[in-house]
Coordinates of C-alpha atoms in Angstrom, one line a residue:
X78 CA -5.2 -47.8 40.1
X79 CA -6.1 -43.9 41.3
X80 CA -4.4 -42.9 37.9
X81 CA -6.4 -45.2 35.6
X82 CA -9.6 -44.8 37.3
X83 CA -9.4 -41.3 37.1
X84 CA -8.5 -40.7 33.8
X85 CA -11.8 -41.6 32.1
X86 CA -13.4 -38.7 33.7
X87 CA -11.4 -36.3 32.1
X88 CA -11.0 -37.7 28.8
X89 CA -14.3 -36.3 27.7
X90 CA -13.5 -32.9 28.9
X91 CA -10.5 -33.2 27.1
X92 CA -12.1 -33.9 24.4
X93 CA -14.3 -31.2 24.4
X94 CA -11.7 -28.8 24.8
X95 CA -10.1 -29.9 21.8
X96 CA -13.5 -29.8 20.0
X97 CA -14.0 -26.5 21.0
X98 CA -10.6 -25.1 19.5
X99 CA -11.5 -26.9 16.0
X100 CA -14.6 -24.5 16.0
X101 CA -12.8 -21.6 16.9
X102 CA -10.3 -22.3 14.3
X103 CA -13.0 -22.7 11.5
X104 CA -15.0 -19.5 12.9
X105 CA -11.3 -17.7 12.6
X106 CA -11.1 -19.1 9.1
X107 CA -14.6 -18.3 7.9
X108 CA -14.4 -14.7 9.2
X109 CA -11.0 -14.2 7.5
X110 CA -13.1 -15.5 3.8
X111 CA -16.1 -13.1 4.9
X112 CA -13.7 -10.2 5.7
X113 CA -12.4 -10.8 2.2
X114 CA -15.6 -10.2 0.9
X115 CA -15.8 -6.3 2.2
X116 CA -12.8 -5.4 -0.5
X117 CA -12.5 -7.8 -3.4
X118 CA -14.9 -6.2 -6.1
X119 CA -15.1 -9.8 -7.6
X120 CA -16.9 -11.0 -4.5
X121 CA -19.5 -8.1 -4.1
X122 CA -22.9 -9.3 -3.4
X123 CA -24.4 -5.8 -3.7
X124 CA -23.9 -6.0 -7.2
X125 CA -28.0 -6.7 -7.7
X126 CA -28.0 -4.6 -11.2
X127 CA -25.6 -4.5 -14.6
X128 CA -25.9 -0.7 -13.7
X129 CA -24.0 -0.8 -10.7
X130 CA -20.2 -0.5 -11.3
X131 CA -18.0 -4.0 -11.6
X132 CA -15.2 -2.5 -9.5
X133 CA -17.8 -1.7 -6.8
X134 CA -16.7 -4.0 -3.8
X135 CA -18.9 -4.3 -0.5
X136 CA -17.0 -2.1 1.7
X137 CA -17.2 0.7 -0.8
X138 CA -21.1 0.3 -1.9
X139 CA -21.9 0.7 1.8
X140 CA -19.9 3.9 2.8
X141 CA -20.1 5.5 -0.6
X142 CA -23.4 6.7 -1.8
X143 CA -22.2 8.7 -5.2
X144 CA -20.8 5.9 -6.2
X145 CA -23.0 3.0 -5.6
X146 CA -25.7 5.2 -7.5
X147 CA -23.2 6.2 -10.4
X148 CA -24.6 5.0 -13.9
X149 CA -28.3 5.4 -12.2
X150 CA -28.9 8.7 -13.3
X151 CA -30.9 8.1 -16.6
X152 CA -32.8 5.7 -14.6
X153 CA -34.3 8.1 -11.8
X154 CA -34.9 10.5 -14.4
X155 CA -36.9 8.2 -16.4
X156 CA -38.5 6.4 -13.0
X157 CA -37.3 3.1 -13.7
X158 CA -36.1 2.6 -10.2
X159 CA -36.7 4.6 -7.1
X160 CA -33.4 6.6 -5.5
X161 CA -34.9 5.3 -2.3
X162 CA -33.9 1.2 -3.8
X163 CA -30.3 2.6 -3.8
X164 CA -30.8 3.5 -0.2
X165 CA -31.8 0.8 1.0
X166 CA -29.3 -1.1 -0.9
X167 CA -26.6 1.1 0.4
X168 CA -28.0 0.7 3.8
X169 CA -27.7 -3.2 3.3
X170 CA -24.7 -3.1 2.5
X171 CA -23.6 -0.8 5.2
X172 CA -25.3 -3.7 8.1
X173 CA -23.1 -6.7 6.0
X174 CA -20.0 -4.2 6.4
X175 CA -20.4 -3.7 9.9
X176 CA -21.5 -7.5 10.5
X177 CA -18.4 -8.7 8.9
X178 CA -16.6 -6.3 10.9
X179 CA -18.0 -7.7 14.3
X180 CA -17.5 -11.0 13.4
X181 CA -14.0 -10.5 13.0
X182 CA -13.6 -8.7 16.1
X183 CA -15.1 -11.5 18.4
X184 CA -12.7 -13.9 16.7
X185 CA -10.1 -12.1 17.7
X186 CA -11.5 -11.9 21.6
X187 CA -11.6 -15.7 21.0
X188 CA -7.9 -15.6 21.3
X189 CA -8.2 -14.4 24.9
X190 CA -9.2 -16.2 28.3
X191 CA -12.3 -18.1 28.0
X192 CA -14.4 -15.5 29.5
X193 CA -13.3 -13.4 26.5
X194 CA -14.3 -16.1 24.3
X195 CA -17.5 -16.3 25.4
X196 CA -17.9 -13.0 24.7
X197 CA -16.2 -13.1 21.5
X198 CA -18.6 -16.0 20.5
X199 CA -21.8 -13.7 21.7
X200 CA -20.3 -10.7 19.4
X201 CA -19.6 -12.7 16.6
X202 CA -23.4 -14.2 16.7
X203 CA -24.7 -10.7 16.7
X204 CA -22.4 -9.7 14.3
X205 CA -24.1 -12.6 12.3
X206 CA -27.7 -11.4 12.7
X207 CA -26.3 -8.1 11.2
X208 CA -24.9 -9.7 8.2
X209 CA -27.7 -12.1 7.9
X210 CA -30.3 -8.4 7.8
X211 CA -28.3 -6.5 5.4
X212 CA -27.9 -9.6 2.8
X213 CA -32.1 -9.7 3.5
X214 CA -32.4 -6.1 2.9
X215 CA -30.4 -6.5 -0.3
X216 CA -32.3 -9.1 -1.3
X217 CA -35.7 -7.3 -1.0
X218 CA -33.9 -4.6 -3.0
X219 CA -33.3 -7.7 -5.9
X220 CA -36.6 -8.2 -6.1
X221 CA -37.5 -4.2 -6.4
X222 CA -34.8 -4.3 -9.1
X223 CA -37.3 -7.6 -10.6
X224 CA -40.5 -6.3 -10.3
X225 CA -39.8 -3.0 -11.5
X226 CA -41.4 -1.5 -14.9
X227 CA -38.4 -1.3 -16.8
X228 CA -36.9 -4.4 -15.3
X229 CA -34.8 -5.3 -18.6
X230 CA -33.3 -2.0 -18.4
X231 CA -32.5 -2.3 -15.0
X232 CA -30.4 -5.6 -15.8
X233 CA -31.1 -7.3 -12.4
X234 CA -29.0 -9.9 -11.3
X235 CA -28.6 -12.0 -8.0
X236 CA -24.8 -12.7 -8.1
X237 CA -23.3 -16.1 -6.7
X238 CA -21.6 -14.1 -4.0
X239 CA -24.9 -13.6 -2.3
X240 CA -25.1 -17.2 -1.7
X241 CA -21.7 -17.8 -1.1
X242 CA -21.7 -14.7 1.6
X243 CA -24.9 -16.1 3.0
X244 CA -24.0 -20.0 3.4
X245 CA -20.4 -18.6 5.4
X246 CA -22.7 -16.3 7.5
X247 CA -25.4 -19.1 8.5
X248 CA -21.8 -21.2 9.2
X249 CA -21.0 -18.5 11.7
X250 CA -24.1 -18.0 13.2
X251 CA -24.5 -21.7 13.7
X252 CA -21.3 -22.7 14.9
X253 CA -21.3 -19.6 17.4
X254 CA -25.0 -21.1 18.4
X255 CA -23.4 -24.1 19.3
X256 CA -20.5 -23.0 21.1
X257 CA -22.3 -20.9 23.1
X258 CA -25.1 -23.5 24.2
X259 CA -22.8 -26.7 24.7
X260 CA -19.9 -24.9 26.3
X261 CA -19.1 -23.7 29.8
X262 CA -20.2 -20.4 31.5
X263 CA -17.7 -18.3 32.9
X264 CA -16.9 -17.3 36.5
X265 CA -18.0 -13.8 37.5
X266 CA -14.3 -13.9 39.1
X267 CA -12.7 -14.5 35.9
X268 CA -10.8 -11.9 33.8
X269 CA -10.7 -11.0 30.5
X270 CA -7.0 -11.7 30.2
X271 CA -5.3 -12.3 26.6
X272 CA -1.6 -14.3 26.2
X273 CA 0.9 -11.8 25.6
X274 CA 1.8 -13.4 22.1
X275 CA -1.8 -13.1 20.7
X276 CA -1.3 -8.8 22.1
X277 CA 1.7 -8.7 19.9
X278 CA -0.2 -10.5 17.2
X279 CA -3.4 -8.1 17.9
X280 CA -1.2 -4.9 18.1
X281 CA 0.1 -6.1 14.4
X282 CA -2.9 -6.7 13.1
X283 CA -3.8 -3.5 11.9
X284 CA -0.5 -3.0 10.2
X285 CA -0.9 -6.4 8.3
X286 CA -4.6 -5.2 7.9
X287 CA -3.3 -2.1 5.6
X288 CA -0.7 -4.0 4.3
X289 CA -3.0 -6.2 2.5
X290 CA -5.1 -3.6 1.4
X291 CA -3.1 -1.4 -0.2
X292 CA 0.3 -3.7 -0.9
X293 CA -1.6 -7.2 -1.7
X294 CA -4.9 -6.6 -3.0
X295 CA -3.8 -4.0 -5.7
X296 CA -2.2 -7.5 -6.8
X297 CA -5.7 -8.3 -8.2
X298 CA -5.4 -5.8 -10.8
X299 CA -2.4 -8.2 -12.5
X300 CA -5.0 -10.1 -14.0
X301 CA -5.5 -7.4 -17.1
X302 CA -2.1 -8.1 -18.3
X303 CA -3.4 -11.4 -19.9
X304 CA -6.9 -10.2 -21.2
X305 CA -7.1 -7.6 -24.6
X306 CA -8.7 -4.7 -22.1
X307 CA -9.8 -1.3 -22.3
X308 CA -11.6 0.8 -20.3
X309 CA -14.9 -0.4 -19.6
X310 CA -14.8 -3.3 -21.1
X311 CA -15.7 -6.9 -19.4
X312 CA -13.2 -9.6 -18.6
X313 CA -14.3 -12.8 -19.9
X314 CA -12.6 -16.0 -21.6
X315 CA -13.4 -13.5 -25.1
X316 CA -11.1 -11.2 -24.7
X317 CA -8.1 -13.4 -22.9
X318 CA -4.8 -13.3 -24.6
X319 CA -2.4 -15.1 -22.4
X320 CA 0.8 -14.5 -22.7
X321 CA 0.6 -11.5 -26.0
X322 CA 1.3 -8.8 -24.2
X323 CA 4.4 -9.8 -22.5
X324 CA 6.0 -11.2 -25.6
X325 CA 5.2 -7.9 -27.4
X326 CA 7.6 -6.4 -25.1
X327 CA 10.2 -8.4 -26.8
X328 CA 9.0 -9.1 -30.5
X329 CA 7.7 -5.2 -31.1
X330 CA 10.7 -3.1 -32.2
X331 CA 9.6 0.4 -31.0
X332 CA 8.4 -0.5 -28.0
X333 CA 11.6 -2.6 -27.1
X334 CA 13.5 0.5 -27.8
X335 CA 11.8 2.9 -25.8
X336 CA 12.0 -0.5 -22.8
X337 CA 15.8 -0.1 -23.5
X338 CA 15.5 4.0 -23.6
X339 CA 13.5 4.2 -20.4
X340 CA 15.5 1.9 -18.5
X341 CA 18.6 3.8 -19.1
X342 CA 17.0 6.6 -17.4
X343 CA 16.1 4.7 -14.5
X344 CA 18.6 2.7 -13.6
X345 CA 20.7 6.6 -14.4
X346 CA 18.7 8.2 -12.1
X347 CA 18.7 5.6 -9.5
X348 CA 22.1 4.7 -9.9
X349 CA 22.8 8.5 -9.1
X350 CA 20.1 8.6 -5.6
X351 CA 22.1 5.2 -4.7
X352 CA 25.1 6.3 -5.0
X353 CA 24.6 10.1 -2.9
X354 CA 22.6 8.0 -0.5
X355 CA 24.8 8.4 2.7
X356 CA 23.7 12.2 2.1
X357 CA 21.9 11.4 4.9
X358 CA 23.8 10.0 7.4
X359 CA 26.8 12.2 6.8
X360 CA 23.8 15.2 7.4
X361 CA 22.7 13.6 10.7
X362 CA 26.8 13.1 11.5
X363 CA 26.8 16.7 11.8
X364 CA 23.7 17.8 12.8
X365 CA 24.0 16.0 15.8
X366 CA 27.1 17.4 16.7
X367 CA 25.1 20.7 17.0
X368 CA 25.6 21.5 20.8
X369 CA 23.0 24.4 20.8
X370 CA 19.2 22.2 21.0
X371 CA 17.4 24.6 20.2
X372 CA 19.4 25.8 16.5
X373 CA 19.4 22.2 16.1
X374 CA 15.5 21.8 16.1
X375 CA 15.7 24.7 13.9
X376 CA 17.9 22.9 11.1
X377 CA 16.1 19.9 11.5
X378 CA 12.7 20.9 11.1
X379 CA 13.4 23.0 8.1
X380 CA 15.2 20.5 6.2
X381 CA 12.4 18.5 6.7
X382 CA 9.6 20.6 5.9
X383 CA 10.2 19.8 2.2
X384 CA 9.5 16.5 2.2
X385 CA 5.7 17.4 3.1
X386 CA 5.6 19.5 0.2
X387 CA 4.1 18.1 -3.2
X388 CA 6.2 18.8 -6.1
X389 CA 3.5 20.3 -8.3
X390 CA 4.3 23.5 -6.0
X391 CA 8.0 22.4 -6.0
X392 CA 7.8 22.9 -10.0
X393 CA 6.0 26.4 -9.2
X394 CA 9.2 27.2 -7.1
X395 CA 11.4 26.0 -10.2
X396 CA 9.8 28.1 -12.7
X397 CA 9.9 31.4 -10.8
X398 CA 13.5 30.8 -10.3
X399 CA 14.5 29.0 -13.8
X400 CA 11.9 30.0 -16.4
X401 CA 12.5 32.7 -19.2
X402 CA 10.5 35.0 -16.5
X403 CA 12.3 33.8 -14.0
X404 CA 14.7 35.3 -11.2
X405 CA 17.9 33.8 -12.5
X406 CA 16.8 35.0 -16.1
X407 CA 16.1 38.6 -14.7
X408 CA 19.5 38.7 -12.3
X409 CA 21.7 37.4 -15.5
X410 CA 20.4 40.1 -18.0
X411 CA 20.4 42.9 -15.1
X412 CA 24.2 42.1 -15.3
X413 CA 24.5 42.1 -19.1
X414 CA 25.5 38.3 -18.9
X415 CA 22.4 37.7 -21.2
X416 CA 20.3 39.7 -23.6
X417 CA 17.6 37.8 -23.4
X418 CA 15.6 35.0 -20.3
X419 CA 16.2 31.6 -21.1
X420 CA 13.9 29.0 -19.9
X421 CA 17.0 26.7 -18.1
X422 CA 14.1 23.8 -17.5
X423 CA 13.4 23.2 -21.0
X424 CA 16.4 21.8 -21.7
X425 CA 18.1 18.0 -21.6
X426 CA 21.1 19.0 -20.5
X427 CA 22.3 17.5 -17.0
X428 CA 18.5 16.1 -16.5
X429 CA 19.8 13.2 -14.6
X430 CA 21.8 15.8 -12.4
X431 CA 18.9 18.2 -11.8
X432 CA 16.6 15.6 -10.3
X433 CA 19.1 14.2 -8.5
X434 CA 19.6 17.6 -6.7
X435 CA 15.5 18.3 -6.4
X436 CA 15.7 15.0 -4.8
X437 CA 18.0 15.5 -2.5
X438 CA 16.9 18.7 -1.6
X439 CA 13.7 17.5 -0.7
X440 CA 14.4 14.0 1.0
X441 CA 17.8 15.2 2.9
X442 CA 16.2 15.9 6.1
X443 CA 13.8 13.1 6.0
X444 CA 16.4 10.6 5.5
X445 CA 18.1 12.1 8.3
X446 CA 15.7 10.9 10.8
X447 CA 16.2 7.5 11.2
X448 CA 20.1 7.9 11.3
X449 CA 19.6 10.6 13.8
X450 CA 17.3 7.8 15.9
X451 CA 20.2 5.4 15.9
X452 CA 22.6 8.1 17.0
X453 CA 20.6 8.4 19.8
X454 CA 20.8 4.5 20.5
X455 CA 24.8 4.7 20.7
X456 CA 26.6 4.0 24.4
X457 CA 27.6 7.2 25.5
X458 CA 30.7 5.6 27.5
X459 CA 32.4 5.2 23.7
X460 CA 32.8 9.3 23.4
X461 CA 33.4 9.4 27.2
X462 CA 36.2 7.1 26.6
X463 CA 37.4 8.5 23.4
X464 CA 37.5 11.5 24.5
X465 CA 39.7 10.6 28.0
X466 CA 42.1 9.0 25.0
X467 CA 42.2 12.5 23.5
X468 CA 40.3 12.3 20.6
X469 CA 38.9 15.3 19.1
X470 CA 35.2 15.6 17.4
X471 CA 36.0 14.4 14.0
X472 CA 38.5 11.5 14.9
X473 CA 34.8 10.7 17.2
X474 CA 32.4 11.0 14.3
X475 CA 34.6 9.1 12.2
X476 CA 35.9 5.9 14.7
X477 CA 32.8 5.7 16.8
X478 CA 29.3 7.4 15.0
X479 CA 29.9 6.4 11.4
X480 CA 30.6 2.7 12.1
X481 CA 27.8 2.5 14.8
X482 CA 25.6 3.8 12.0
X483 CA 27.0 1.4 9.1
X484 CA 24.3 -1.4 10.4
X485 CA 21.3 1.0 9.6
X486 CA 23.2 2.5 6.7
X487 CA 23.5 -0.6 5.2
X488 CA 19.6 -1.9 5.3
X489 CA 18.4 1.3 3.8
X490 CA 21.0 0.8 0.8
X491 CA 19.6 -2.3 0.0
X492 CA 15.7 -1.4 0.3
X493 CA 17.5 1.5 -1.7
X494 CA 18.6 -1.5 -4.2
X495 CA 15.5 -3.1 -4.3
X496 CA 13.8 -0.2 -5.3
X497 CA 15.8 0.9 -7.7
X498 CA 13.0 0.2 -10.7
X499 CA 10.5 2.6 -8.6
X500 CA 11.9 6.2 -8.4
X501 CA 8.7 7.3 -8.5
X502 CA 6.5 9.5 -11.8
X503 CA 5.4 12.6 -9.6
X504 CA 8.8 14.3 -9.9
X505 CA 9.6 13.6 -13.2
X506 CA 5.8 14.1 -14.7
X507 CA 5.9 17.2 -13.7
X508 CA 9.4 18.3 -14.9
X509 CA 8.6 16.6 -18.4
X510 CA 8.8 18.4 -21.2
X511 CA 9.1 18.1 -24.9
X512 CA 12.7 19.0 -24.6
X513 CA 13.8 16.9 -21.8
X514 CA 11.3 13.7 -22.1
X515 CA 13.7 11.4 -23.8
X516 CA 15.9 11.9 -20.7
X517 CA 13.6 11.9 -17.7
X518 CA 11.0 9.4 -19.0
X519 CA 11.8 7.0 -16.3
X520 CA 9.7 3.0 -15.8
X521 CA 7.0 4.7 -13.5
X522 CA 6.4 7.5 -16.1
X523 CA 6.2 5.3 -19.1
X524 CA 3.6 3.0 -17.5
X525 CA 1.6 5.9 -16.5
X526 CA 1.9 7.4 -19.8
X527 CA 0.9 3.7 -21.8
X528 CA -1.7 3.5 -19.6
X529 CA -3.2 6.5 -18.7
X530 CA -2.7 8.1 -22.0
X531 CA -2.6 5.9 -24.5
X532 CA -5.0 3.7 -22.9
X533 CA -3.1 0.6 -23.3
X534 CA -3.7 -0.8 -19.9
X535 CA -2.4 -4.8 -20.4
X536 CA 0.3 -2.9 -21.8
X537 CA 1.2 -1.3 -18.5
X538 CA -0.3 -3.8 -15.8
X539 CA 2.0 -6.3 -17.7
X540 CA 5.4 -3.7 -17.6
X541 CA 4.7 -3.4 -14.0
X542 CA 4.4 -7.0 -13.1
X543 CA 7.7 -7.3 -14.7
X544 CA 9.0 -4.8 -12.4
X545 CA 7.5 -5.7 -9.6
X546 CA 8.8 -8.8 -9.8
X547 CA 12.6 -7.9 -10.6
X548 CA 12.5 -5.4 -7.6
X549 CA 11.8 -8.8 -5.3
X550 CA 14.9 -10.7 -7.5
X551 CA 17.1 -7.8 -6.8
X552 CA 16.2 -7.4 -2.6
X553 CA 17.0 -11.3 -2.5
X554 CA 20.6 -11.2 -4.4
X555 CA 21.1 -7.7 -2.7
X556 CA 20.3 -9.7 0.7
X557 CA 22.4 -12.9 -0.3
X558 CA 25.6 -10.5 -0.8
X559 CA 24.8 -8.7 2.3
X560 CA 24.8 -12.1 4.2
X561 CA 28.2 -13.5 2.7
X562 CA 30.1 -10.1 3.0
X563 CA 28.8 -8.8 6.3
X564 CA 27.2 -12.0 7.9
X565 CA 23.9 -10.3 8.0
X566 CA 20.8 -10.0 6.5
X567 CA 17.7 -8.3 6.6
X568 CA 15.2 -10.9 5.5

């Protein structure tokens, strides 16, 4: 009778608990849409003029300046609109930035004890207020835009964004209103504790943050593959093509023999980087085996220094050494081997070879580092033992270091196999020539070359997806073999 007596009197509080949680969860939510809002161009609601560039997003209007006023300059000159607008409008979007930002923060204190929440909840309903100023201050700017002599020149437009933004922001300030009027104060004595699984998931966050931004939302650039684009140009229903530029990959005979020519290359090249890959782990074999620290250091820092440097100045080193001016070219005729320099990089024989060893050159040290890492990580008791067995240093590198390091080998081969479409363009634009480009034109280079130069940018945003999406088809059967011949995986 105690029981069911006392039960009614917590069933409401109960009940408010759970109500609670619901408006966390949809305050989480809506600050995850809003925080969209700060880098998806499409969803800018700064974008008050035609003027204003369509690739502007919010984030970017509100810390850059030059570029939020770029296409403005005939304007001012002709005192259409006042620079001081674009200030303000900056400065606008600069308090919505910041807002945005807050909001999201307190949602992520909401996570925490409810002291934390509390506060969470009082920084998310300033970060409101914020948001709420700099979408009225870019609104006051709308109307400058409106009323302003040359209005029609000005193209003024209030986008649907605005609204959009403003309705989640009044949803916020609302719902964090609400929460903070109907819901328990906390105890002075309480702390502002957070679960240990919402640390973890706080201590990721930023990671996740910048891989969205720069491995996810570059996604968003896909969508030219299926429009008839150039640069400039608007997107619209006009000028979409579906599915044309992916069958001209196939129907168009030139460009399906330089698909066929290009992919030689680099699946040759990669094939090659593959297949010279335990480079590194045979490098940090020995190097740790280097008893003297401080030579070790030494041999490891310099053969990693390259990695830092770009290969525009690798090139520079090249040509001093292997152009018609250059040391070997000097040193061969000073021995009468030659009569006259010969240029040795303007030439397609053994391209494959030559970046292959440019490559290694530069990454051997780098690639060193995480083997040398695991090194580190092995039981020490296995060489104590092995050597009480008798066995000397090379019957140790090869029965205890190499197959410790076979595990960590074995991941990087297949990331290695999963990227073996993307090789990269820096090295081999600037070792192209007209003498060598039918044999280092690799997938990167020929995208940047269709888009860049021949501004045939579906083209290339369509050659890319196709990549893209092979590289993901190759880490999964990569992965699947990994699993049934060594019982492991790595996703």
């Amino acid at each position: 009778m105690q029981t069911k007596t006392g039960s009614p009197s917590g069933t409401p509080a109960l009940a408010e608990s759970r109500t609670s949680a619901r408006v966390y969860q949809v305050l989480r939510l809506v600050a995850v849409v809003m925080f969209l809002f700060l880098f998806l161009p499409g969803l800018n609601p700064a974008r008050i003029s035609g003027l204003i560039n369509r690739n502007l997003s919010l984030f970017t209007a509100g810390i850059s300046h030059s570029q939020l006023v770029n296409g403005f300059s005939k304007a001012f000159r002709k005192g259409w609109i006042e620079e001081s607008t674009l200030t303000a409008l900056q400065i606008g979007s600069l308090a919505c930035v910041f807002g945005i930002l807050a909001q999201a923060g307190g949602m992520c204190a909401s996570l925490g004890s409810h002291k934390l929440k509390r506060i969470g909840t009082g920084v998310t309903l300033g970060g409101a207020v914020v948001s709420m100023a700099g979408l009225g201050c870019i609104f006051a700017c709308h109307n400058a835009f409106v009323n302003a002599e040359k209005a029609d020149k000005l193209e003024p437009v209030l986008p649907v964004d605005f609204a959009v933004l403003a309705v989640f922001i009044a949803i916020s300030a609302i719902l964090s209103v609400i929460l903070l009027a109907t819901g328990k104060k906390a105890a002075k004595d309480e702390k502002c504790e957070i679960e240990p699984k919402y640390q973890l998931f706080l201590m990721c966050l930023p990671f996740l943050l910048l891989a969205f931004l720069f491995g996810y939302l570059p996604l968003y650039g896909w969508r030219y593959a299926f429009f008839d684009y150039k640069a400039g140009d608007v997107l619209s229903m006009s000028n979409f093509v579906g599915f044309k530029w992916f069958t001209y990959l196939v129907q168009n005979k030139a460009t399906r023999r330089d698909i066929i020519r290009v992919m030689k290359n680099t699946l040759g090249i990669s094939g090659l980087g593959i297949a010279t890959s335990w480079a590194s782990m045979i490098f940090a074999v020995f190097l740790a085996e280097i008893k003297n620290e401080k030579y070790r250091r030494f041999v490891q820092t310099f053969t990693t220094i390259p990695n830092f440097i770009s290969w525009v100045l690798i090139f520079a080193v090249a040509t001093a050494i292997f152009s018609t001016d250059g040391f070997i070219s000097n040193l061969m005729i000073k021995a009468g081997v030659w009569t006259t320099g010969k240029n040795l990089l303007a030439s397609d024989a053994h391209v494959w070879l030559q970046m292959l060893a440019w490559s290694l050159w530069k990454g051997l040290g780098w690639g060193a580092i995480v083997y040398i890492a695991s090194i580190s990580g092995i039981d020490q008791s296995l060489y104590e033992a092995a050597k009480v067995d008798g066995a000397g240093r090379f019957a140790r590198m090869w029965n205890i270091t190499i197959p410790e390091l076979m595990p960590t080998y074995c991941v990087m081969l297949l990331m290695s196999v999963a990227n073996i479409l993307n090789n990269g363009m820096e090295q081999y634009l600037v070792f192209s020539n007209s003498a060598n480009q039918a044999s280092i034109q690799v997938l990167d280079l020929y995208v940047y070359n269709l888009g860049i130069g021949n501004g045939l940018i579906p083209l290339s945003t369509a050659i890319g997806m196709l990549k893209s999406v092979v590289s993901v088809v190759l880490l999964l059967v990569a992965n699947r073999i990994s699993k049934k011949a060594r019982g492991e995986s790595i996703i």
